[in-house]
Each structure stands twice: as C-alpha cells, then as structure tokens.
Short mmCIF file of C-alpha atoms and ligand atoms in Angstrom, two decimals:
data_model
loop_
_atom_site.label_atom_id
_atom_site.label_comp_id
_atom_site.label_asym_id
_atom_site.label_seq_id
_atom_site.Cartn_x
_atom_site.Cartn_y
_atom_site.Cartn_z
CA MET C 1 -23.38 0.29 -3.75
CA GLU C 2 -20.98 1.71 -1.20
CA ASP C 3 -17.22 1.27 -1.44
CA THR C 4 -15.77 -1.09 1.10
CA ILE C 5 -12.87 0.30 2.84
CA GLN C 6 -10.09 -2.06 3.93
CA THR C 7 -9.62 -1.81 7.77
CA THR C 8 -7.31 -4.53 8.63
CA TYR C 9 -4.14 -5.62 7.11
CA THR C 10 -1.52 -8.31 7.65
CA ILE C 11 2.06 -7.37 8.35
CA ILE C 12 4.25 -9.94 6.69
CA ASP C 13 6.63 -11.34 9.12
CA GLY C 14 9.93 -12.03 7.22
CA LYS C 15 11.64 -12.75 10.45
CA LYS C 16 9.36 -15.64 11.20
CA ILE C 17 9.48 -16.98 7.72
CA SER C 18 13.25 -16.77 7.57
CA THR C 19 13.41 -18.64 10.92
CA ASP C 20 11.15 -21.39 9.41
CA ILE C 21 13.33 -21.69 6.37
CA LYS C 22 16.47 -21.89 8.57
CA THR C 23 14.85 -24.70 10.69
CA GLU C 24 14.13 -26.47 7.54
CA ILE C 25 17.76 -26.12 6.32
CA ALA C 26 19.15 -27.28 9.63
CA LEU C 27 17.12 -30.39 9.35
CA LYS C 28 18.30 -31.13 5.91
CA VAL C 29 21.84 -30.51 6.98
CA ALA C 30 21.46 -32.82 9.93
CA ALA C 31 20.05 -35.48 7.69
CA ARG C 32 22.92 -35.01 5.22
CA LYS C 33 25.47 -35.45 8.02
CA LYS C 34 23.70 -38.62 9.24
CA GLN C 35 24.00 -39.98 5.71
CA GLY C 36 27.64 -39.25 5.51
CA LYS C 37 26.91 -36.59 2.79
CA LYS C 38 28.92 -33.40 2.40
CA ILE C 39 28.08 -30.44 4.69
CA PRO C 40 27.37 -27.22 2.69
CA HIS C 41 30.39 -24.84 2.89
CA LEU C 42 29.95 -21.10 2.19
CA ALA C 43 32.94 -18.81 1.66
CA ILE C 44 32.61 -15.05 2.07
CA ILE C 45 35.02 -12.51 0.50
CA LEU C 46 34.98 -9.22 2.19
CA ILE C 47 37.16 -6.36 1.03
CA GLY C 48 37.79 -3.25 3.06
CA ASP C 49 36.25 -2.30 6.39
CA ASP C 50 32.84 -0.73 5.41
CA GLY C 51 30.66 -0.84 8.64
CA ALA C 52 27.42 -1.83 6.75
CA SER C 53 29.20 -4.63 4.82
CA GLN C 54 30.74 -5.94 8.05
CA THR C 55 27.29 -6.10 9.69
CA TYR C 56 25.88 -8.02 6.76
CA VAL C 57 28.72 -10.53 6.53
CA ASP C 58 28.46 -11.03 10.37
CA ASN C 59 24.90 -11.87 9.98
CA LYS C 60 25.69 -14.26 7.16
CA VAL C 61 28.35 -15.91 9.26
CA LYS C 62 25.82 -16.24 12.18
CA ALA C 63 23.24 -17.70 9.79
CA CYS C 64 25.78 -20.26 8.62
CA LYS C 65 26.50 -21.35 12.16
CA SER C 66 22.83 -21.50 13.08
CA VAL C 67 22.01 -24.03 10.27
CA GLY C 68 25.28 -26.12 10.76
CA PHE C 69 27.07 -25.01 7.43
CA HIS C 70 30.78 -24.84 7.32
CA TYR C 71 31.94 -21.38 6.47
CA THR C 72 35.25 -19.56 5.47
CA MET C 73 35.78 -15.74 5.78
CA LEU C 74 38.45 -14.29 3.46
CA ARG C 75 39.22 -10.68 4.23
CA PHE C 76 41.32 -8.26 2.17
CA ALA C 77 42.36 -4.66 2.57
CA ASP C 78 40.61 -2.34 0.16
CA THR C 79 43.97 -1.60 -1.60
CA ILE C 80 43.98 -5.12 -3.04
CA SER C 81 44.40 -5.12 -6.84
CA GLU C 82 41.75 -6.50 -9.06
CA GLU C 83 44.27 -9.02 -10.35
CA ARG C 84 45.09 -10.29 -6.87
CA LEU C 85 41.42 -10.61 -6.02
CA MET C 86 40.85 -12.57 -9.23
CA LYS C 87 43.56 -15.00 -8.12
CA HIS C 88 41.80 -15.59 -4.82
CA ILE C 89 38.57 -15.96 -6.76
CA ASP C 90 40.02 -18.50 -8.93
CA HIS C 91 41.34 -20.40 -5.94
CA VAL C 92 37.77 -20.51 -4.44
CA ASN C 93 36.34 -21.49 -7.77
CA ASN C 94 38.66 -24.52 -7.77
CA ASP C 95 38.42 -25.42 -4.12
CA ASP C 96 36.29 -28.49 -4.03
CA ASP C 97 35.41 -28.12 -0.49
CA VAL C 98 33.62 -24.83 -1.16
CA ASP C 99 30.20 -25.31 -2.39
CA GLY C 100 29.33 -21.62 -2.80
CA PHE C 101 30.66 -18.21 -2.26
CA ILE C 102 29.95 -14.63 -2.37
CA VAL C 103 31.97 -11.32 -2.82
CA GLN C 104 30.34 -8.81 -0.46
CA LEU C 105 29.40 -5.52 -2.30
CA PRO C 106 30.21 -2.65 -2.63
CA LEU C 107 33.82 -2.99 -3.93
CA PRO C 108 36.27 -0.30 -3.87
CA PRO C 109 36.07 1.90 -6.98
CA HIS C 110 39.30 0.60 -8.70
CA ILE C 111 37.65 -3.04 -8.91
CA SER C 112 35.03 -3.72 -11.49
CA VAL C 113 31.99 -5.49 -10.05
CA GLU C 114 31.05 -6.94 -13.52
CA ARG C 115 34.64 -8.38 -14.09
CA ILE C 116 34.69 -9.90 -10.48
CA THR C 117 31.16 -11.23 -10.77
CA GLU C 118 31.67 -12.82 -14.09
CA ASN C 119 34.69 -14.61 -12.75
CA ILE C 120 32.70 -16.39 -10.15
CA ARG C 121 31.74 -19.97 -11.10
CA SER C 122 27.99 -19.89 -11.86
CA ASP C 123 27.45 -23.17 -9.87
CA LYS C 124 29.04 -21.64 -6.94
CA ASP C 125 27.42 -18.16 -7.44
CA VAL C 126 25.00 -18.38 -4.41
CA ASP C 127 24.15 -14.61 -4.71
CA GLY C 128 22.86 -15.38 -8.19
CA PHE C 129 24.67 -12.38 -9.68
CA THR C 130 26.38 -13.94 -12.70
CA ASN C 131 24.77 -13.39 -16.18
CA HIS C 132 24.24 -17.22 -16.45
CA ASN C 133 22.21 -17.32 -13.36
CA PHE C 134 20.44 -14.03 -14.05
CA GLY C 135 19.44 -15.46 -17.45
CA SER C 136 18.25 -18.72 -16.20
CA ILE C 137 15.41 -16.98 -14.42
CA ILE C 138 13.63 -17.13 -17.87
CA SER C 139 14.56 -20.63 -18.56
CA LYS C 140 12.55 -23.82 -17.85
CA HIS C 141 15.27 -24.72 -15.23
CA PRO C 142 16.16 -21.79 -13.16
CA LEU C 143 19.57 -22.11 -11.48
CA LEU C 144 20.74 -20.15 -8.42
CA MET C 145 18.34 -17.28 -7.92
CA PRO C 146 19.49 -13.71 -6.85
CA ALA C 147 18.86 -13.83 -3.09
CA THR C 148 16.69 -10.79 -2.36
CA PRO C 149 14.18 -11.34 -5.29
CA PHE C 150 14.03 -15.08 -4.38
CA GLY C 151 13.27 -13.98 -0.84
CA VAL C 152 10.44 -11.76 -1.98
CA MET C 153 8.83 -14.60 -4.12
CA GLU C 154 9.16 -16.93 -1.10
CA LEU C 155 7.37 -14.45 1.15
CA LEU C 156 4.45 -14.18 -1.37
CA ARG C 157 4.33 -17.85 -1.74
CA ARG C 158 4.38 -18.75 2.01
CA TYR C 159 1.71 -16.12 2.70
CA ASN C 160 -0.40 -17.58 -0.22
CA ILE C 161 -0.49 -14.22 -1.90
CA PRO C 162 -1.82 -14.84 -5.45
CA THR C 163 0.30 -13.33 -8.26
CA GLU C 164 -1.21 -14.99 -11.36
CA GLY C 165 -2.85 -12.25 -13.57
CA LYS C 166 -2.31 -9.59 -10.90
CA HIS C 167 -0.61 -6.41 -11.88
CA ALA C 168 2.68 -6.08 -10.07
CA VAL C 169 4.39 -2.76 -10.23
CA VAL C 170 8.16 -2.85 -9.50
CA ILE C 171 9.95 0.41 -8.59
CA GLY C 172 13.62 0.25 -9.19
CA ALA C 173 15.28 -1.68 -12.08
CA SER C 174 18.67 -2.51 -10.47
CA ARG C 175 20.53 -5.59 -11.68
CA ILE C 176 20.49 -7.15 -8.11
CA VAL C 177 16.81 -6.59 -7.15
CA GLY C 178 14.33 -4.85 -9.51
CA ALA C 179 15.24 -6.37 -12.83
CA PRO C 180 15.39 -10.00 -11.61
CA LEU C 181 12.32 -9.57 -9.52
CA SER C 182 10.38 -8.25 -12.51
CA MET C 183 11.45 -11.38 -14.49
CA MET C 184 10.44 -13.84 -11.62
CA LEU C 185 7.09 -12.19 -11.24
CA THR C 186 6.42 -12.62 -14.88
CA GLU C 187 7.94 -16.08 -15.41
CA GLN C 188 7.17 -17.77 -12.19
CA GLY C 189 4.37 -15.66 -10.79
CA HIS C 190 2.62 -15.18 -14.09
CA ALA C 191 1.89 -11.54 -13.22
CA THR C 192 1.50 -8.57 -15.47
CA VAL C 193 4.55 -6.42 -14.60
CA THR C 194 5.30 -2.78 -14.92
CA ILE C 195 8.82 -1.67 -14.14
CA CYS C 196 9.32 1.90 -12.96
CA HIS C 197 12.70 3.46 -12.48
CA LYS C 198 14.38 6.99 -12.20
CA TYR C 199 13.29 8.04 -15.68
CA THR C 200 9.59 7.13 -15.09
CA ARG C 201 7.33 10.19 -15.42
CA ASP C 202 4.31 10.51 -13.15
CA LEU C 203 5.27 7.47 -10.93
CA SER C 204 2.07 7.61 -8.96
CA SER C 205 -0.22 7.00 -12.01
CA TYR C 206 1.52 3.51 -12.31
CA THR C 207 1.72 2.75 -8.53
CA ARG C 208 -1.95 3.42 -8.15
CA MET C 209 -2.71 0.70 -10.55
CA ALA C 210 -0.80 -1.93 -8.74
CA ASP C 211 -2.41 -4.96 -7.09
CA ILE C 212 1.19 -5.71 -5.73
CA LEU C 213 3.68 -2.84 -5.29
CA LEU C 214 7.24 -3.77 -4.95
CA VAL C 215 9.78 -0.93 -4.11
CA ALA C 216 13.55 -1.29 -4.18
CA VAL C 217 14.95 2.27 -4.61
CA GLY C 218 16.56 3.22 -1.31
CA LYS C 219 14.76 6.57 -0.85
CA PRO C 220 13.00 6.52 2.58
CA GLY C 221 9.35 7.84 2.35
CA LEU C 222 9.18 7.60 -1.43
CA VAL C 223 5.83 5.74 -1.48
CA THR C 224 3.08 7.68 0.34
CA ALA C 225 -0.66 6.69 0.99
CA ASP C 226 -1.98 8.50 -2.07
CA MET C 227 0.17 6.38 -4.34
CA VAL C 228 -1.32 3.11 -3.07
CA LYS C 229 -4.59 1.36 -4.30
CA GLU C 230 -6.99 0.28 -1.46
CA GLY C 231 -6.27 -3.40 -0.68
CA ALA C 232 -2.90 -3.54 -2.44
CA VAL C 233 -0.06 -5.74 -1.32
CA VAL C 234 3.04 -3.67 -0.52
CA ILE C 235 6.52 -5.14 -0.52
CA ASP C 236 9.32 -2.70 0.64
CA ILE C 237 12.67 -3.67 -0.28
CA GLY C 238 14.42 -0.35 0.58
CA THR C 239 17.24 -0.49 3.22
CA THR C 240 18.55 2.90 3.93
CA ARG C 241 20.67 3.72 6.98
CA VAL C 242 19.39 6.93 8.47
CA GLU C 243 21.23 8.70 11.22
CA GLY C 244 19.60 10.76 13.93
CA PRO C 245 19.72 11.44 17.80
CA GLU C 246 16.29 9.99 18.10
CA TYR C 247 17.52 6.42 17.37
CA GLN C 248 18.93 4.32 20.20
CA LYS C 249 21.94 3.24 18.14
CA GLY C 250 22.26 6.76 16.47
CA TRP C 251 20.81 5.21 13.20
CA ALA C 252 17.92 3.21 12.03
CA ILE C 253 17.29 1.24 8.92
CA LYS C 254 14.36 2.74 6.76
CA GLY C 255 12.38 1.34 4.02
CA ASP C 256 10.99 3.22 0.95
CA VAL C 257 7.48 3.16 2.21
CA ASP C 258 5.82 5.52 4.58
CA PHE C 259 4.70 2.54 6.56
CA LYS C 260 2.44 4.33 9.16
CA ASN C 261 0.09 5.97 6.63
CA VAL C 262 0.40 3.28 3.79
CA ALA C 263 -0.32 0.15 5.99
CA PRO C 264 -4.01 0.87 6.61
CA LYS C 265 -4.67 0.99 3.00
CA THR C 266 -3.07 -2.32 2.22
CA SER C 267 -4.06 -5.98 2.47
CA TYR C 268 -0.45 -7.11 3.15
CA ILE C 269 2.58 -5.14 3.78
CA THR C 270 6.23 -5.79 4.79
CA PRO C 271 7.74 -3.69 7.62
CA VAL C 272 11.41 -2.55 7.63
CA PRO C 273 13.19 -3.90 9.32
CA GLY C 274 11.83 -7.50 9.78
CA GLY C 275 10.22 -7.93 6.29
CA VAL C 276 12.18 -8.62 3.21
CA GLY C 277 15.62 -8.22 5.00
CA PRO C 278 15.84 -11.31 6.97
CA MET C 279 14.74 -13.20 3.81
CA THR C 280 17.91 -12.24 1.84
CA ILE C 281 20.10 -14.24 4.21
CA ALA C 282 17.44 -17.28 4.32
CA SER C 283 17.77 -17.27 0.34
CA LEU C 284 21.61 -17.21 0.47
CA LEU C 285 21.38 -20.34 2.77
CA LEU C 286 18.83 -21.96 0.46
CA ASN C 287 21.07 -21.25 -2.61
CA THR C 288 24.20 -22.64 -0.74
CA LEU C 289 22.25 -25.89 0.27
CA ARG C 290 20.98 -26.12 -3.49
CA ALA C 291 24.64 -25.55 -4.84
CA THR C 292 25.74 -28.38 -2.47
CA GLU C 293 23.04 -30.72 -3.46
CA LEU C 294 23.80 -30.23 -7.18
CA ARG C 295 27.41 -30.64 -6.85
CA ASN C 296 27.31 -33.43 -4.06
CA PRO C 297 23.90 -35.27 -4.29
N1 GUN G 1 25.74 -6.11 -0.57
C1 GUN G 1 24.54 -5.75 -0.10
N2 GUN G 1 23.65 -6.82 -0.40
C2 GUN G 1 24.42 -7.86 -0.83
C3 GUN G 1 24.26 -9.17 -1.31
O1 GUN G 1 22.98 -9.58 -1.21
N3 GUN G 1 25.17 -9.76 -1.68
C4 GUN G 1 26.51 -9.28 -1.86
N4 GUN G 1 27.48 -10.07 -2.31
N5 GUN G 1 26.75 -8.05 -1.36
C5 GUN G 1 25.71 -7.34 -1.00
#
C-alpha cells in the first residue's frame, strides 16, 4: 500500500478562540451585573519600564476593559526593594475588592521571583504560579491553572483534537509553561507525555515520535520539517522578539517552529503570532472570573 501524504492542514486560530472566550466572559459579567453580583476586579503590578512587559500589561488592561472587568494598575520603579513590594502585595492580598492579581515578570534581579510568587494568596493567583495552584493540577480539583498551558489545553479542546492515548512531546520544562503543560496533558488529557529540555540528547529522535508536538523554548526556527511526523499536531508556544529592518515595526514576534516548511506536514498547527499568544490573556480573564465566582458566588 502507498503511504498517504498529508496535503491539507488547519491553522489553529487562537485569535478567534480568544475572542469567543472573551464574548462568553463578557456575557457572564453582564449577567452578574444584572443580578447585583460582584464585578471581577483584576489588579496588575508592574515593576520597571521594560518595553515588552509594558506591551503585555497594556494588552491585559485592554482585555479587562473589553469584558467589563474592573482593573487596577500598580506601577513601581525598578529600584523598589523586595520588602516594600511584599508590603504592596500584602495590601492587595487583603483588599477584598480585588479578586485576582498578577505581578508581571520578569522582575529586577534583586527581587526573588520565588519569594514574591509564594507571597501571593493562592485564591487570588490568577497567573496560577503559586506552588499550591501548580500542585493542584494533579489533584481531583484543580484550582487556578497557569494561564499559557491552560490556553493550550483550551485550544486543543475547542478544535476537538484528541489527546487521550496520544504521544505528546513537550520541548521545554519551564515552571510557567513546559512543566505544568506536561502535567495537564497527562492528568486532564490522558496523553503519554515525553518532556524534552536543554539536556535532552538527540532531540529529533523524540520529536519524530510525537502525535502532538508542543514547543516552548524561545529559539526561533528550532523545530524544522525533518523533526516532525507526517500528520502531527504542532503547537508553538515560543515568543521571541526578533529585530530587523525587514519588519515594519523594526521587530517581529517569532515562534520556535519553522512554520512555512513544517505546516504542510502537520494536521493542525498554531501560527505565531495569532496562535497560543492570545489564549494567555483569555486564560487570565477566565481565571479572574473563576476567582471571583469562588470568592463571591
Ligand atoms: N511575563 C511574561 N508572561 C507572563 C505571564 O503570563 N504572567 C506574568 N505575571 N508575567 C509574565
């Protein structure tokens, strides 16, 4: 029998799915308002003036406005001490009007991400970064899920892409994306999961076995066509800002996958931008709504 070669593939439209989710959230917020219930309130803490962080935060504020959430922006100079920042976090932790909050990363080097994260009340940790929320992924009752992996799972679910019994290969084992995503694929997706990382030898011997290949490394062009099995699902979570005169703005966001050459081999693939990226903010909004519903049913 001749091999069948995949000739068509679906580009997963994260922008559309995130718009659908935002519409669903806006309807729920409007219903809560009508019933006299509390409107979700997200607080965002931004330290310093990193351009990329500012853009992310602006998008989060825009998203809050678009679904009718209340929001508060708290900005501090990058000279703020860890102790003072902790005081502000304590204040937000104890502010009953705030349902969820995030501390935008990265932080200046003199501040410990671990110490700051662990000081966030887990029921307000809408990034899903605390150990408590992280660990809850493998419990019967997951709490607030890390936003990016949650967004990936939601994309797979809404595109009816089966995960059960499939071999998912995750490249990247970060605390924010790769590690929780692997746990979600196992626990919620019932997939067989292989985690690859910077110490993995002969990476392509693993990626070629993947029914679903998920990449979160931050190295544009890492995944080439020869590394991908015919008909695989490819999820690109990389976001690297690449500068160059050929780009209109002087820079462009690039994923980890050589999209042009990889796409024809796949059944489904996410583009960058417009794939997983918009889902991160949609997940943040979903978590904020969930935190509000848990605190103020
Ligand atoms: N920096 C880059 N992505 C994120 C994110 O999802 N949450 C926070 N808090 N900081 C980030």
